[in-house]
PDB file of C-alpha atoms in Angstrom:
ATOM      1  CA  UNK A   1      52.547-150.156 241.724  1.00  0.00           C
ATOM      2  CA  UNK A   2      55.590-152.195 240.806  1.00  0.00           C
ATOM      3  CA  UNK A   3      58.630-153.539 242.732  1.00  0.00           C
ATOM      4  CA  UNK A   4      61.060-150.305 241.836  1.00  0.00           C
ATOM      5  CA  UNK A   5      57.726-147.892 243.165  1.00  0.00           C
ATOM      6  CA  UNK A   6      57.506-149.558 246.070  1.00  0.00           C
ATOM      7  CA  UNK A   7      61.044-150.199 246.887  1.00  0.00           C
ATOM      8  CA  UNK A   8      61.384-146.361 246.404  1.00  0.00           C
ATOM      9  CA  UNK A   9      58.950-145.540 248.358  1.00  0.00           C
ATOM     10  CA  UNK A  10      60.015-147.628 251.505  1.00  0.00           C
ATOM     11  CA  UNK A  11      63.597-145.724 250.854  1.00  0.00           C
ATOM     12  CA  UNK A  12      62.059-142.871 251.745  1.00  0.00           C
ATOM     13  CA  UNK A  13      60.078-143.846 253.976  1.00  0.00           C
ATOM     14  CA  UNK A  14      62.977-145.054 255.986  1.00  0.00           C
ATOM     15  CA  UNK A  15      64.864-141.626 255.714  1.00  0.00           C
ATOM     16  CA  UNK A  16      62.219-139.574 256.903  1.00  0.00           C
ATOM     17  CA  UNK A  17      61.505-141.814 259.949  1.00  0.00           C
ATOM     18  CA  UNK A  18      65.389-141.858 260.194  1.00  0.00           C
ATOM     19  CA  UNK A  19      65.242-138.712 260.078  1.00  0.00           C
ATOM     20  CA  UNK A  20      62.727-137.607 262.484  1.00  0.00           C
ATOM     21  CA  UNK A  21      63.919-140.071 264.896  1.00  0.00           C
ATOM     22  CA  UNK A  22      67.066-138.172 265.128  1.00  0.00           C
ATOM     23  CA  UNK A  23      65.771-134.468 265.139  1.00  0.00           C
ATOM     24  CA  UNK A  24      63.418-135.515 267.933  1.00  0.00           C
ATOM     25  CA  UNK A  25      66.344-137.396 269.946  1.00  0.00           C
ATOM     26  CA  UNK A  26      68.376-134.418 269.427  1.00  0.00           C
ATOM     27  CA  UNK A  27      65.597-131.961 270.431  1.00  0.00           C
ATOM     28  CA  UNK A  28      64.524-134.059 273.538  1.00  0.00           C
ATOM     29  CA  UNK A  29      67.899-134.278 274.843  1.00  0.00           C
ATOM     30  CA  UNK A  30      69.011-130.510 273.786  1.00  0.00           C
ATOM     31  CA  UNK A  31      66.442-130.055 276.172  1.00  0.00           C
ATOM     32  CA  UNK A  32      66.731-132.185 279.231  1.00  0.00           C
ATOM     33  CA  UNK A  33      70.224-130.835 279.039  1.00  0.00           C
ATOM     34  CA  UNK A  34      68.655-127.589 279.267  1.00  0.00           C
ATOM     35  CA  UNK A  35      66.409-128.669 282.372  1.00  0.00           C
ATOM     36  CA  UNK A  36      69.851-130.158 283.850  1.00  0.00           C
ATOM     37  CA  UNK A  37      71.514-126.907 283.831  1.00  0.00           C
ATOM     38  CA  UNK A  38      68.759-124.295 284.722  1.00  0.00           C
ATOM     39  CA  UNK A  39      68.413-127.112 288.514  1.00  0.00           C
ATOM     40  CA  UNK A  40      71.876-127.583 289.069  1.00  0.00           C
ATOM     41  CA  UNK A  41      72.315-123.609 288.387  1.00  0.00           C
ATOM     42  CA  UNK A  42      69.306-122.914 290.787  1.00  0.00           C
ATOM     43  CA  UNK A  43      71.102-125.135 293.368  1.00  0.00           C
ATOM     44  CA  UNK A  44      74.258-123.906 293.301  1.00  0.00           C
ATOM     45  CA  UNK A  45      72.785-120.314 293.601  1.00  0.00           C
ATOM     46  CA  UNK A  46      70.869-120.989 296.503  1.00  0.00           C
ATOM     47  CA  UNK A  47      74.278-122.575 298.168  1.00  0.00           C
ATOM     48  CA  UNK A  48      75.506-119.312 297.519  1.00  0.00           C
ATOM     49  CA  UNK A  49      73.038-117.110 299.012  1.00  0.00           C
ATOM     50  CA  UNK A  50      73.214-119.354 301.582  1.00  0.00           C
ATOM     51  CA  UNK A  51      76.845-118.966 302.613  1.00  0.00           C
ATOM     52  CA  UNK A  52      76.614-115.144 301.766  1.00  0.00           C
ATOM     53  CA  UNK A  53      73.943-114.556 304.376  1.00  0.00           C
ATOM     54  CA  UNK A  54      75.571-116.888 306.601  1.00  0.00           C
ATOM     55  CA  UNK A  55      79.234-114.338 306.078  1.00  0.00           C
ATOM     56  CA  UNK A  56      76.694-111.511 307.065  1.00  0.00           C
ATOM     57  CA  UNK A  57      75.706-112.696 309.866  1.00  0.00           C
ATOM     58  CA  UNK A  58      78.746-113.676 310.865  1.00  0.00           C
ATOM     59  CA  UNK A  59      79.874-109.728 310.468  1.00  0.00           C
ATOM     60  CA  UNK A  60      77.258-108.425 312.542  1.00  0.00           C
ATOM     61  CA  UNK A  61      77.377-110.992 315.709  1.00  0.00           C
ATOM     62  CA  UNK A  62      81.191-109.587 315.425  1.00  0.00           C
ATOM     63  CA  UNK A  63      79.964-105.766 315.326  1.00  0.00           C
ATOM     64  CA  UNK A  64      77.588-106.358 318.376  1.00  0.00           C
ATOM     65  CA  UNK A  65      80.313-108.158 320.200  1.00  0.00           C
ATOM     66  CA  UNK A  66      82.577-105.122 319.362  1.00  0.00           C
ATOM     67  CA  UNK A  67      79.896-102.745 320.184  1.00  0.00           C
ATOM     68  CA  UNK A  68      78.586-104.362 323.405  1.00  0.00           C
ATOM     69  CA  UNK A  69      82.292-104.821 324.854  1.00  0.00           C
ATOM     70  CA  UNK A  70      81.219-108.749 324.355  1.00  0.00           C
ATOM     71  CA  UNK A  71      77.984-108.587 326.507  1.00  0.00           C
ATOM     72  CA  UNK A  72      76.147-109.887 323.018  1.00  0.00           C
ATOM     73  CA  UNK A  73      77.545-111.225 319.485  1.00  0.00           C
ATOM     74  CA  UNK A  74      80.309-113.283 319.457  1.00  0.00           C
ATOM     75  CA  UNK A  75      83.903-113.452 317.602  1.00  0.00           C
ATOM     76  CA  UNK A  76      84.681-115.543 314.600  1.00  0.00           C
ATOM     77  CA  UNK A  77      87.749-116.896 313.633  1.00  0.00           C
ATOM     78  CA  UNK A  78      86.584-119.498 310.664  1.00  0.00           C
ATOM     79  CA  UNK A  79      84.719-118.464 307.471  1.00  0.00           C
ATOM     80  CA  UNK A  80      81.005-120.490 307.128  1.00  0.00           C
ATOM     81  CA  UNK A  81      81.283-123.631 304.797  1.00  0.00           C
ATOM     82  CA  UNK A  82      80.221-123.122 301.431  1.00  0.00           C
ATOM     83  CA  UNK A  83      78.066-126.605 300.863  1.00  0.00           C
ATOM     84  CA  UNK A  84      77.834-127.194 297.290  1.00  0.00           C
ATOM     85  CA  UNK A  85      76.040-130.067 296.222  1.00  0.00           C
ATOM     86  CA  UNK A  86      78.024-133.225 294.685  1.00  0.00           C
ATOM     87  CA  UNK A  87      76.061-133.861 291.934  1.00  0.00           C
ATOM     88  CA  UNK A  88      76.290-130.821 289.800  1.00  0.00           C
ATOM     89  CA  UNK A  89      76.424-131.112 286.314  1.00  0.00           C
ATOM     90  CA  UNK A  90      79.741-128.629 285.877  1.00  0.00           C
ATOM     91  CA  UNK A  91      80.162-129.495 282.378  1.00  0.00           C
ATOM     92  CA  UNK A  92      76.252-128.257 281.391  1.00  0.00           C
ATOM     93  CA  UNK A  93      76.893-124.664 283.493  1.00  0.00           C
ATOM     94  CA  UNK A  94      77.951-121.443 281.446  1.00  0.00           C
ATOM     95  CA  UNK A  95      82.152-121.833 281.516  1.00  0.00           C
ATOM     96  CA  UNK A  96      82.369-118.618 282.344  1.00  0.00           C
ATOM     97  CA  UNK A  97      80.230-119.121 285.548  1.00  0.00           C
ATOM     98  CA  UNK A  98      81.554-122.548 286.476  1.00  0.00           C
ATOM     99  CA  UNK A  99      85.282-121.134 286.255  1.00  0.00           C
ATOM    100  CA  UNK A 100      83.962-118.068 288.754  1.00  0.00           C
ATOM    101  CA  UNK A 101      82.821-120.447 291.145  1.00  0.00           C
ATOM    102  CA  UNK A 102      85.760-122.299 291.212  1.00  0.00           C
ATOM    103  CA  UNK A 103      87.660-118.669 291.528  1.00  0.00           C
ATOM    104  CA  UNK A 104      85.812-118.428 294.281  1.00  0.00           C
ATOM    105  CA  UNK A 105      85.844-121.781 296.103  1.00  0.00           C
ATOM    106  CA  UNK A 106      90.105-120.432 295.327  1.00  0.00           C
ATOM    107  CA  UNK A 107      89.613-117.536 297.352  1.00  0.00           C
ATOM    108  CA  UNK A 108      87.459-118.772 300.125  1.00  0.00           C
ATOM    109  CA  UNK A 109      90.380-121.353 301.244  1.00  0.00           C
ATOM    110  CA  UNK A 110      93.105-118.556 300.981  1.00  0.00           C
ATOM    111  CA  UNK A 111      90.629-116.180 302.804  1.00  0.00           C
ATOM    112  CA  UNK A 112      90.533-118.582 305.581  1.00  0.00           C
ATOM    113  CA  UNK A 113      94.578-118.691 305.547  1.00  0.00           C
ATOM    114  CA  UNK A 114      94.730-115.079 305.385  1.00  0.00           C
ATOM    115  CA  UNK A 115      92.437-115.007 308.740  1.00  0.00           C
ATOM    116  CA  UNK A 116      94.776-117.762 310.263  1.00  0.00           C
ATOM    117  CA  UNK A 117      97.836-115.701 309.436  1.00  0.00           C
ATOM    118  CA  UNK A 118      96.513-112.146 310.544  1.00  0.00           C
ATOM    119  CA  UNK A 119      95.631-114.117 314.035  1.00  0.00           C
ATOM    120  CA  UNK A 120      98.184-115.911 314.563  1.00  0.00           C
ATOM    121  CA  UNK A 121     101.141-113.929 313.955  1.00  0.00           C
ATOM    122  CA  UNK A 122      99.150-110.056 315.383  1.00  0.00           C
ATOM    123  CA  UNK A 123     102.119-108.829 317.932  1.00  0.00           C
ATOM    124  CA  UNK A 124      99.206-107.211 320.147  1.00  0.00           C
ATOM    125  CA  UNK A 125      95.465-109.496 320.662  1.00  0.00           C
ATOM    126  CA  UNK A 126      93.364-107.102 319.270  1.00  0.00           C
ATOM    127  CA  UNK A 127      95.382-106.509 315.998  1.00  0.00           C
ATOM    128  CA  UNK A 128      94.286-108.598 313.188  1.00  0.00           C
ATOM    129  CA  UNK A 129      90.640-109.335 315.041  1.00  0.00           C
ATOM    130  CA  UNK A 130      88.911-107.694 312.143  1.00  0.00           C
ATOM    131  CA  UNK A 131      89.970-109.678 309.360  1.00  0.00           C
ATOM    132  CA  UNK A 132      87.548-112.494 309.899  1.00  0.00           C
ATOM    133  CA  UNK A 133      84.974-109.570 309.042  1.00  0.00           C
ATOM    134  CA  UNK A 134      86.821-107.892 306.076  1.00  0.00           C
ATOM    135  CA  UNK A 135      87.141-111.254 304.654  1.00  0.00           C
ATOM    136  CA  UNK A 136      83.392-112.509 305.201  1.00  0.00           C
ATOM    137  CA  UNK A 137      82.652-109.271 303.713  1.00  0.00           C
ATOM    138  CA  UNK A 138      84.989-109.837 300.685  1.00  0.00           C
ATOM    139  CA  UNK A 139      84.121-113.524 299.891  1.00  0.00           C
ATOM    140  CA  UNK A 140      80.546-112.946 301.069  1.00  0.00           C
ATOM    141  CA  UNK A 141      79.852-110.181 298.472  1.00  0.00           C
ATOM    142  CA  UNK A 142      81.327-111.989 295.948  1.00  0.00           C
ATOM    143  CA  UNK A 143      79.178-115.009 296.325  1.00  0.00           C
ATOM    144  CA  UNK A 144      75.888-112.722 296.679  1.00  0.00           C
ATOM    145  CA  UNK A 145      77.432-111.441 293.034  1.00  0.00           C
ATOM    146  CA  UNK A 146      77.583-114.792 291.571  1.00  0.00           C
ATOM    147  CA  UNK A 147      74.098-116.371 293.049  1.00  0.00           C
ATOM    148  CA  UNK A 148      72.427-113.412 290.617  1.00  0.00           C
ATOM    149  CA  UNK A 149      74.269-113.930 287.830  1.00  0.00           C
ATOM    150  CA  UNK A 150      73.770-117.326 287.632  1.00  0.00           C
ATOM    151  CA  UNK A 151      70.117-116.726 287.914  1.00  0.00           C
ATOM    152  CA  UNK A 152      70.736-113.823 285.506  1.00  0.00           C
ATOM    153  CA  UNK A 153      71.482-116.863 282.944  1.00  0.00           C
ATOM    154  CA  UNK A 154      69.220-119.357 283.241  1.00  0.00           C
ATOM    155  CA  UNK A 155      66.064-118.415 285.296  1.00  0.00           C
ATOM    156  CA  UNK A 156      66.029-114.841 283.979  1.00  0.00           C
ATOM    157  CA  UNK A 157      62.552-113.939 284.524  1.00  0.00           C
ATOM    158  CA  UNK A 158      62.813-115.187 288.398  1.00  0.00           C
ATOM    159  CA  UNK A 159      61.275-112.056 290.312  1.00  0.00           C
ATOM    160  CA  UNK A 160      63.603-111.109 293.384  1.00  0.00           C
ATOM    161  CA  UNK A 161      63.232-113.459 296.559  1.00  0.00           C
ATOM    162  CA  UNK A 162      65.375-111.856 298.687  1.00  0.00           C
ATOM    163  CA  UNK A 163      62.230-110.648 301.069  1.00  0.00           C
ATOM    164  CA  UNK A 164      64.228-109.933 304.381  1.00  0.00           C
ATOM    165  CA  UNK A 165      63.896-106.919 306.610  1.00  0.00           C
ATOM    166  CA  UNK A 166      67.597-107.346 306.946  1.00  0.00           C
ATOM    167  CA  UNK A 167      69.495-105.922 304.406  1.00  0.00           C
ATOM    168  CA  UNK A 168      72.491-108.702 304.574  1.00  0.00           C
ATOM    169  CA  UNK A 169      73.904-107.797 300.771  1.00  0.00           C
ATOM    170  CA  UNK A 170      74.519-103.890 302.353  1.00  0.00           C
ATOM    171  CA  UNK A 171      76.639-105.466 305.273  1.00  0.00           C
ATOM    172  CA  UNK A 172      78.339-107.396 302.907  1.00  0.00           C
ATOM    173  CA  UNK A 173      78.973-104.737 300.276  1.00  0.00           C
ATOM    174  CA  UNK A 174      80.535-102.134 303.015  1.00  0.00           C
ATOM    175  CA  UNK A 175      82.844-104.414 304.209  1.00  0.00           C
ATOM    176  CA  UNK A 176      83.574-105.916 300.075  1.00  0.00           C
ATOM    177  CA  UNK A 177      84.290-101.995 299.389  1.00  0.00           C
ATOM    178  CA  UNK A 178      86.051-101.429 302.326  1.00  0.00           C
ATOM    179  CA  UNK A 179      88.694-104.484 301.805  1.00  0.00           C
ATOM    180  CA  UNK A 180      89.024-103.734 298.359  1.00  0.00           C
ATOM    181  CA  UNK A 181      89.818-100.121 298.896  1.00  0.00           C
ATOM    182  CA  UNK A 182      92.384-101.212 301.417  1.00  0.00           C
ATOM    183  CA  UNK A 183      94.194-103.658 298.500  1.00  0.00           C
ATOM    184  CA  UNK A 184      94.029-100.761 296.252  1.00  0.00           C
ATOM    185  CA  UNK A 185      96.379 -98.596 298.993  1.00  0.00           C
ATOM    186  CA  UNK A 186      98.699-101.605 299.311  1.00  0.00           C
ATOM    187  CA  UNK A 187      99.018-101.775 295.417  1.00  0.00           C
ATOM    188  CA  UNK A 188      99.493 -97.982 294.909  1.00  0.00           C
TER     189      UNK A 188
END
């Protein structure tokens, strides 16, 4: 073998470790990037699930209140926090998701305004008292919504965990319907 041989064959050589070097960087990182995503995803849908059970609940300690003429339940006048971890990789989640959460995080501060305002300013005490419901209902739902379709996206053959003898997504839904309905009237 002389000089130009083997001076050709280190050339190539050197691409092809070049080469694979680079495809397996790429493909390692393509995938941690992956891994990234499907956690923070998981996380942020279990924050979500947790603040739409925590809306439900809050709608049916009002509804035995109501019902028990306040021997049980309580009132609510403040939505539950929505605790979202602060290390979340927004820029790895689906755009379309991460700009529905942020929609949402939107509507859960003017839901809490619109509770203030339907409080504050009701002309008789009772008058307004269900808002705190219709909007835990409303922002609730919509967080149930978005927990699944995240999971939808990246854990998509996750079997259902939502083993509760308490249907809290029904409670939720009603009211979601009900409020919606009720913007529809206003509109028309």
């Amino acid at each position: 073998m002389d000089w130009q041989q083997f001076l050709g064959l280190g050339a190539v050589a050197a691409i092809v470790t070049a080469g694979s070097n680079f495809f397996s960087a790429k493909y390692f990182s393509e995938k941690q990037q992956k891994q990234s995503a499907d956690f923070d995803a998981m996380r942020l849908a279990v924050a979500l699930d947790r603040f739409a059970y925590d809306c439900a609940t809050l709608i049916t300690d009002e509804q035995t209140w109501r019902d028990s003429s306040g021997a049980g339940g309580r009132m609510f006048y403040e939505l539950p926090n929505l605790t979202v971890p602060e290390d979340i990789a927004w820029k790895s989640l689906s755009l379309n998701l991460a700009d529905k959460f942020f929609a949402l995080e939107n509507d859960l501060l003017r839901a809490g305004r619109i509770i203030g305002g339907e409080i504050e300013y009701a002309s008789d005490p009772n008058e307004g008292l269900s808002e705190p419901s219709d909007q835990a209902g409303l922002i609730g739902y919509r967080a149930h919504v978005l927990s699944w379709e995240l999971r939808a996206k990246y854990q998509p053959n996750r079997k259902s965990g939502n083993l509760h003898p308490w249907d809290y997504v029904r409670t939720l839904k009603s009211k979601h319907d009900a409020k919606v309905e009720e913007y529809k009237q206003l509109e028309a």
